[in-house]
PDB file of C-alpha atoms in Angstrom:
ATOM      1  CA  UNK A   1     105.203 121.004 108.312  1.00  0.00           C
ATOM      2  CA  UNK A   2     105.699 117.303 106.641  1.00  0.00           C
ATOM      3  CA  UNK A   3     103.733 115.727 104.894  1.00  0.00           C
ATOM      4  CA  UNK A   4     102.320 112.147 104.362  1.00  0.00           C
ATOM      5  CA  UNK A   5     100.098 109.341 102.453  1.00  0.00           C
ATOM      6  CA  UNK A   6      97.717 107.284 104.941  1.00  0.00           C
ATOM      7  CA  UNK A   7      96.410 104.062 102.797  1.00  0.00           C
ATOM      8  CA  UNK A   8      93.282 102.670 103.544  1.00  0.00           C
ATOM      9  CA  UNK A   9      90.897 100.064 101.765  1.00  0.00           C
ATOM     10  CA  UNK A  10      87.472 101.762 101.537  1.00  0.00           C
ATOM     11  CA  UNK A  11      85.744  98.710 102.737  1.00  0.00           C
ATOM     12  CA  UNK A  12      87.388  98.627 105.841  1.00  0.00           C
ATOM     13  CA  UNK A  13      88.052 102.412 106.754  1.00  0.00           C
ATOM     14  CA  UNK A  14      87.126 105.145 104.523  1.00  0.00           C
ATOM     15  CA  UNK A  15      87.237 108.441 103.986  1.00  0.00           C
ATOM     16  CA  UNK A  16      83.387 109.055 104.723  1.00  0.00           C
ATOM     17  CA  UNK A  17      83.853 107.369 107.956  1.00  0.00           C
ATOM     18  CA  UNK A  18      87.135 109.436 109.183  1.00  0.00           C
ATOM     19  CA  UNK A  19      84.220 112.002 108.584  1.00  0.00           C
ATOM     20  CA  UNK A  20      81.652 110.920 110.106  1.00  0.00           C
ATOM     21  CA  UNK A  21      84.906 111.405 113.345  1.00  0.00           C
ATOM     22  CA  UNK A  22      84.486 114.648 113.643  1.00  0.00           C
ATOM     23  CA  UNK A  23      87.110 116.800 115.028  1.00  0.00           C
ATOM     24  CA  UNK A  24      88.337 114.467 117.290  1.00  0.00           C
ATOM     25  CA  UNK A  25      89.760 111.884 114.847  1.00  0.00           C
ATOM     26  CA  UNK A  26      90.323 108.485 114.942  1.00  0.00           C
ATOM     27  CA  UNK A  27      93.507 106.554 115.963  1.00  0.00           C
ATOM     28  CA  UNK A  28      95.116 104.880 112.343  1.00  0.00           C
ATOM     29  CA  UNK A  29      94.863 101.773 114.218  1.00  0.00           C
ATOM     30  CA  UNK A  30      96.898  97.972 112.715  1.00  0.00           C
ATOM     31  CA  UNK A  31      99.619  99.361 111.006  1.00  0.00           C
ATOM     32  CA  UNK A  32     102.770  96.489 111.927  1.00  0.00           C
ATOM     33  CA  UNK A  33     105.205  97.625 109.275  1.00  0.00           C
ATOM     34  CA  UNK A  34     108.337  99.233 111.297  1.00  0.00           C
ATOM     35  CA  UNK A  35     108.965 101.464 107.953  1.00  0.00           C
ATOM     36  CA  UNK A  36     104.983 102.822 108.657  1.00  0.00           C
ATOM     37  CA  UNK A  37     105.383 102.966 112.394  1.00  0.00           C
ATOM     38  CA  UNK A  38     108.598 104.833 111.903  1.00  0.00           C
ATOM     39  CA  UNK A  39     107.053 107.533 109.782  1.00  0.00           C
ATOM     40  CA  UNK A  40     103.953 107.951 112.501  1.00  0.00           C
ATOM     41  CA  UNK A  41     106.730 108.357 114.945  1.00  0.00           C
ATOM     42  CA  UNK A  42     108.364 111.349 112.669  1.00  0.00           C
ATOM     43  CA  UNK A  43     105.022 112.978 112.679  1.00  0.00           C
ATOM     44  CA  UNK A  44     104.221 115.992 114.253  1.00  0.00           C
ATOM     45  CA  UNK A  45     100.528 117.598 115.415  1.00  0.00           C
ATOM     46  CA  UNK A  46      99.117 119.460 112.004  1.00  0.00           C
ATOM     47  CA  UNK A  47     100.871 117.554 109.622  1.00  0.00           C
ATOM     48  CA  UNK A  48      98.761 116.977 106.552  1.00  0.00           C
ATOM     49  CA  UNK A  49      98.643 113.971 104.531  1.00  0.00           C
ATOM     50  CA  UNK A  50      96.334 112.250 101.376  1.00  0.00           C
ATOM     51  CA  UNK A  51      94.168 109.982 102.701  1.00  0.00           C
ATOM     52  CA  UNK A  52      94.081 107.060  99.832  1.00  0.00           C
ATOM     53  CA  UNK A  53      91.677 104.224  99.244  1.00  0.00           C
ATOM     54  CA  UNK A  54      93.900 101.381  98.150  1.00  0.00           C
ATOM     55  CA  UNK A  55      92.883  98.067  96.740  1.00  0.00           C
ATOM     56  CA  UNK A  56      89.755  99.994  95.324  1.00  0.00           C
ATOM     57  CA  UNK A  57      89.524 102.934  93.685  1.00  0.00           C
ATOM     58  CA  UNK A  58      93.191 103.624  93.815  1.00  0.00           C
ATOM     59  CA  UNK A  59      92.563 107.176  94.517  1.00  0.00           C
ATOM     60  CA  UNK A  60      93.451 109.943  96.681  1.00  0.00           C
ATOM     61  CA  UNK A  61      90.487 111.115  98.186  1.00  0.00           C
ATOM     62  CA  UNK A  62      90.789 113.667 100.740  1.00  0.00           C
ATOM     63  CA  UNK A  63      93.121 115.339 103.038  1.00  0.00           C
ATOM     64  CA  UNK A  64      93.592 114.836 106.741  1.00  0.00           C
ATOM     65  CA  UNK A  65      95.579 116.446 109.600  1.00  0.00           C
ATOM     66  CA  UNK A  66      97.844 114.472 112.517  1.00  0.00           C
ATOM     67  CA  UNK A  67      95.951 115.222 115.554  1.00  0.00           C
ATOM     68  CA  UNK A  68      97.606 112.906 118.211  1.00  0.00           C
ATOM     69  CA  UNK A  69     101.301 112.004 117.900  1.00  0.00           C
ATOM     70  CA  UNK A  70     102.422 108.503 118.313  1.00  0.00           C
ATOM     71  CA  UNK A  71     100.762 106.738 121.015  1.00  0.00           C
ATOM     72  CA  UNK A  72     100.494 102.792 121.929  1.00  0.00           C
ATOM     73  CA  UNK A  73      98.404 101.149 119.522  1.00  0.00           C
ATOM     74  CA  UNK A  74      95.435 100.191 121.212  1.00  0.00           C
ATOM     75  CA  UNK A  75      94.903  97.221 118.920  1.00  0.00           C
ATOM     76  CA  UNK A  76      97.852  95.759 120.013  1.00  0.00           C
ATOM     77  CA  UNK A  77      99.535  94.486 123.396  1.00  0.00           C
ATOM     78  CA  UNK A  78     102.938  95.057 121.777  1.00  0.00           C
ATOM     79  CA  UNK A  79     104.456  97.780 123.128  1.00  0.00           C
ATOM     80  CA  UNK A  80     106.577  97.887 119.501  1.00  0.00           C
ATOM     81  CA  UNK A  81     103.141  98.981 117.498  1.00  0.00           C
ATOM     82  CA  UNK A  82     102.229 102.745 117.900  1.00  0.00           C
ATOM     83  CA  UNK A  83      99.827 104.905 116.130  1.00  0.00           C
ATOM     84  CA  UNK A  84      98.541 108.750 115.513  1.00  0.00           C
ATOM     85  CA  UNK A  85      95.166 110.071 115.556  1.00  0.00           C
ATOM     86  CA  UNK A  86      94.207 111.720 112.134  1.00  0.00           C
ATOM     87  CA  UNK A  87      91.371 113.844 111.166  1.00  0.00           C
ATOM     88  CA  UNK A  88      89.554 114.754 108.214  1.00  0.00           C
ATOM     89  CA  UNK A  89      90.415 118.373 106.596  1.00  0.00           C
ATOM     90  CA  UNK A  90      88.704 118.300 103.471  1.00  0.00           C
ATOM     91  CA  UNK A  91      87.757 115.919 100.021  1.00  0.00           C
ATOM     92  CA  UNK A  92      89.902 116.169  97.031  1.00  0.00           C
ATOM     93  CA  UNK A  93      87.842 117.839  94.252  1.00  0.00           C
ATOM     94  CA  UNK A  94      89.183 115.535  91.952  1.00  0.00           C
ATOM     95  CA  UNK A  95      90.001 112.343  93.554  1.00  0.00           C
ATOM     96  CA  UNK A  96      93.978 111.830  92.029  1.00  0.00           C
ATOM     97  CA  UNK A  97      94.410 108.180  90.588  1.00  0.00           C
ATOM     98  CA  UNK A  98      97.628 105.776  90.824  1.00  0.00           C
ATOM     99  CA  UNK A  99      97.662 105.384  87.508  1.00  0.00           C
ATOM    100  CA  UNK A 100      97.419 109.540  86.739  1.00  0.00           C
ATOM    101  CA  UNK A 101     100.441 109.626  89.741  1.00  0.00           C
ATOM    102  CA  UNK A 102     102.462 107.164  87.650  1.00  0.00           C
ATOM    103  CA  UNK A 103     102.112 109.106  84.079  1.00  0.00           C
ATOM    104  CA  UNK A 104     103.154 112.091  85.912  1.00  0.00           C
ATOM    105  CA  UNK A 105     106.971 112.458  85.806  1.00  0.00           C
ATOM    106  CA  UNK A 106     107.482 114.936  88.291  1.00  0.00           C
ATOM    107  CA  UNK A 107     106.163 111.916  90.574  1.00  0.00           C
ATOM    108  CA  UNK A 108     108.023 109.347  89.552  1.00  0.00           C
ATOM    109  CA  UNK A 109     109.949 109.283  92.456  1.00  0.00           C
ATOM    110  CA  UNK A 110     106.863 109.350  94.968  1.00  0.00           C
ATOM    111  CA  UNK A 111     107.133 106.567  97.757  1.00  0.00           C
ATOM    112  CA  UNK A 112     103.274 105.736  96.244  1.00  0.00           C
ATOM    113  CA  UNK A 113     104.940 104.737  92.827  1.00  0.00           C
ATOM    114  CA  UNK A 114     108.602 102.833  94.156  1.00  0.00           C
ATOM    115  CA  UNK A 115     107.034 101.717  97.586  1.00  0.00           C
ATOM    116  CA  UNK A 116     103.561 100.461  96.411  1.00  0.00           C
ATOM    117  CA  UNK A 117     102.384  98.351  99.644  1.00  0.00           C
ATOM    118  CA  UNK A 118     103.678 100.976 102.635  1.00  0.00           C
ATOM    119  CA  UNK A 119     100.596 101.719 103.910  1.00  0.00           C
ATOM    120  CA  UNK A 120     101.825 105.259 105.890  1.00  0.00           C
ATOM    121  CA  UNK A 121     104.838 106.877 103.586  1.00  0.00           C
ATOM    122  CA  UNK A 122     106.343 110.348 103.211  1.00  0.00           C
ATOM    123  CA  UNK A 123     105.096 112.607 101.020  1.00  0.00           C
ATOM    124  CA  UNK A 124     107.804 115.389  99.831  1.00  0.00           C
ATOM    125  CA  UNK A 125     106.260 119.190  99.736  1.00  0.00           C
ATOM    126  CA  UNK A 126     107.242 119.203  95.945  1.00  0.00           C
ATOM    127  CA  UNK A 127     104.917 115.938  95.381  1.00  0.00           C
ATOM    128  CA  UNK A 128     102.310 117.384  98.327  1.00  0.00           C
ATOM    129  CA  UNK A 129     102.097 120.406  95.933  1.00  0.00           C
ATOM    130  CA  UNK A 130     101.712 118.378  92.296  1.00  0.00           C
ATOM    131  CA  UNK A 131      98.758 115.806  93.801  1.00  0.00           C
ATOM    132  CA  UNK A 132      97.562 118.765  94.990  1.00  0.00           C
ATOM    133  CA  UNK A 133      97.176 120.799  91.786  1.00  0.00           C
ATOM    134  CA  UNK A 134      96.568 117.598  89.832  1.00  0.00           C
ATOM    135  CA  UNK A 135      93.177 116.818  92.058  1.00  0.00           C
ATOM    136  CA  UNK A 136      91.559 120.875  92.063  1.00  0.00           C
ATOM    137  CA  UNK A 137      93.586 122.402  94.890  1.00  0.00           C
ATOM    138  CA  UNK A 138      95.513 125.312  94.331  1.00  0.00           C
ATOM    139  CA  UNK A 139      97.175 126.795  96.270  1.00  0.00           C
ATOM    140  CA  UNK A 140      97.507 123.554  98.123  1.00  0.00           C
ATOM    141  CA  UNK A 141      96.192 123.571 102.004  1.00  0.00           C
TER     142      UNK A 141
END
C-alpha cells in the first residue's frame, strides 16, 4: 500500500462534496504538474491518501482511497494529462494543520513542508502514521 496527499481548495472541491460522491468517486480532474501526474501514475487501486484543503483552512481533513488508476484526463485533450478516481473513506477527527505538520519534527521532511505547491505528493507510511495519530486516528486506517 502507498500512500499520498491530494490538495484541494475548499471552494472549488471539498471534502463534503467528494462525499456527497458516494462510492463511486470522482476523477481528481486539472492537475498539469508532470511531478503530480507522475505520482497518480505510481498509484495503485486502495491506496489511501489525506485529502487537504489548501489555500483555506490549511488542514487535512479526511481520508480517501484510489479507486480508478490513471486514466486520460477528461478535462483535457492532451493525451500528456491523466488522472485517478478517489473516494471518500472517512473525516479526520481532528482536522491536522500545516502549521501543527511544520512544528512536528518527525515531519520535517514531509513533501507538504519542502514541496509546498505540489498539489498530489507522496506521503511516506512513517509520516501516513504521525498525521494520523496527530488528527485522532490510531491505529491509522
Amino acid at each position: 500500500m502507498n500512500y499520498w496527499l491530494f490538495k484541494s481548495e475548499p471552494f472549488k472541491f471539498s471534502l463534503d462534496d467528494l462525499k456527497k460522491k458516494g462510492a463511486k468517486g470522482e476523477e481528481w480532474d486539472g492537475v498539469r504538474n508532470y511531478a503530480a501526474r507522475n505520482n497518480m501514475r505510481a498509484m495503485e487501486i486502495g491506496d489511501l491518501g489525506f485529502f487537504y484543503h489548501s489555500n483555506e483552512g490549511l488542514n487535512v481533513v479526511g481520508i480517501v482511497e484510489v479507486c480508478a488508476l490513471a486514466h486520460p484526463d477528461s478535462t483535457s485533450d492532451d493525451p500528456r494529462w491523466e488522472c485517478v478516481d478517489i473516494r471518500y473513506v472517512r473525516d479526520m477527527p481532528v482536522p491536522v494543520s500545516l502549521a501543527d505538520v511544520k512544528a512536528n519534527p518527525h515531519l520535517s521532511e514531509m513533501a507538504l513542508v519542502r514541496l509546498g505547491r505540489l498539489s498530489v505528493q507522496p506521503v511516506t507510511r512513517e509520516e501516513w502514521e504521525e498525521v494520523c495519530r496527530m488528527g485522532g486516528l490510531i491505529p491509522a486506517p
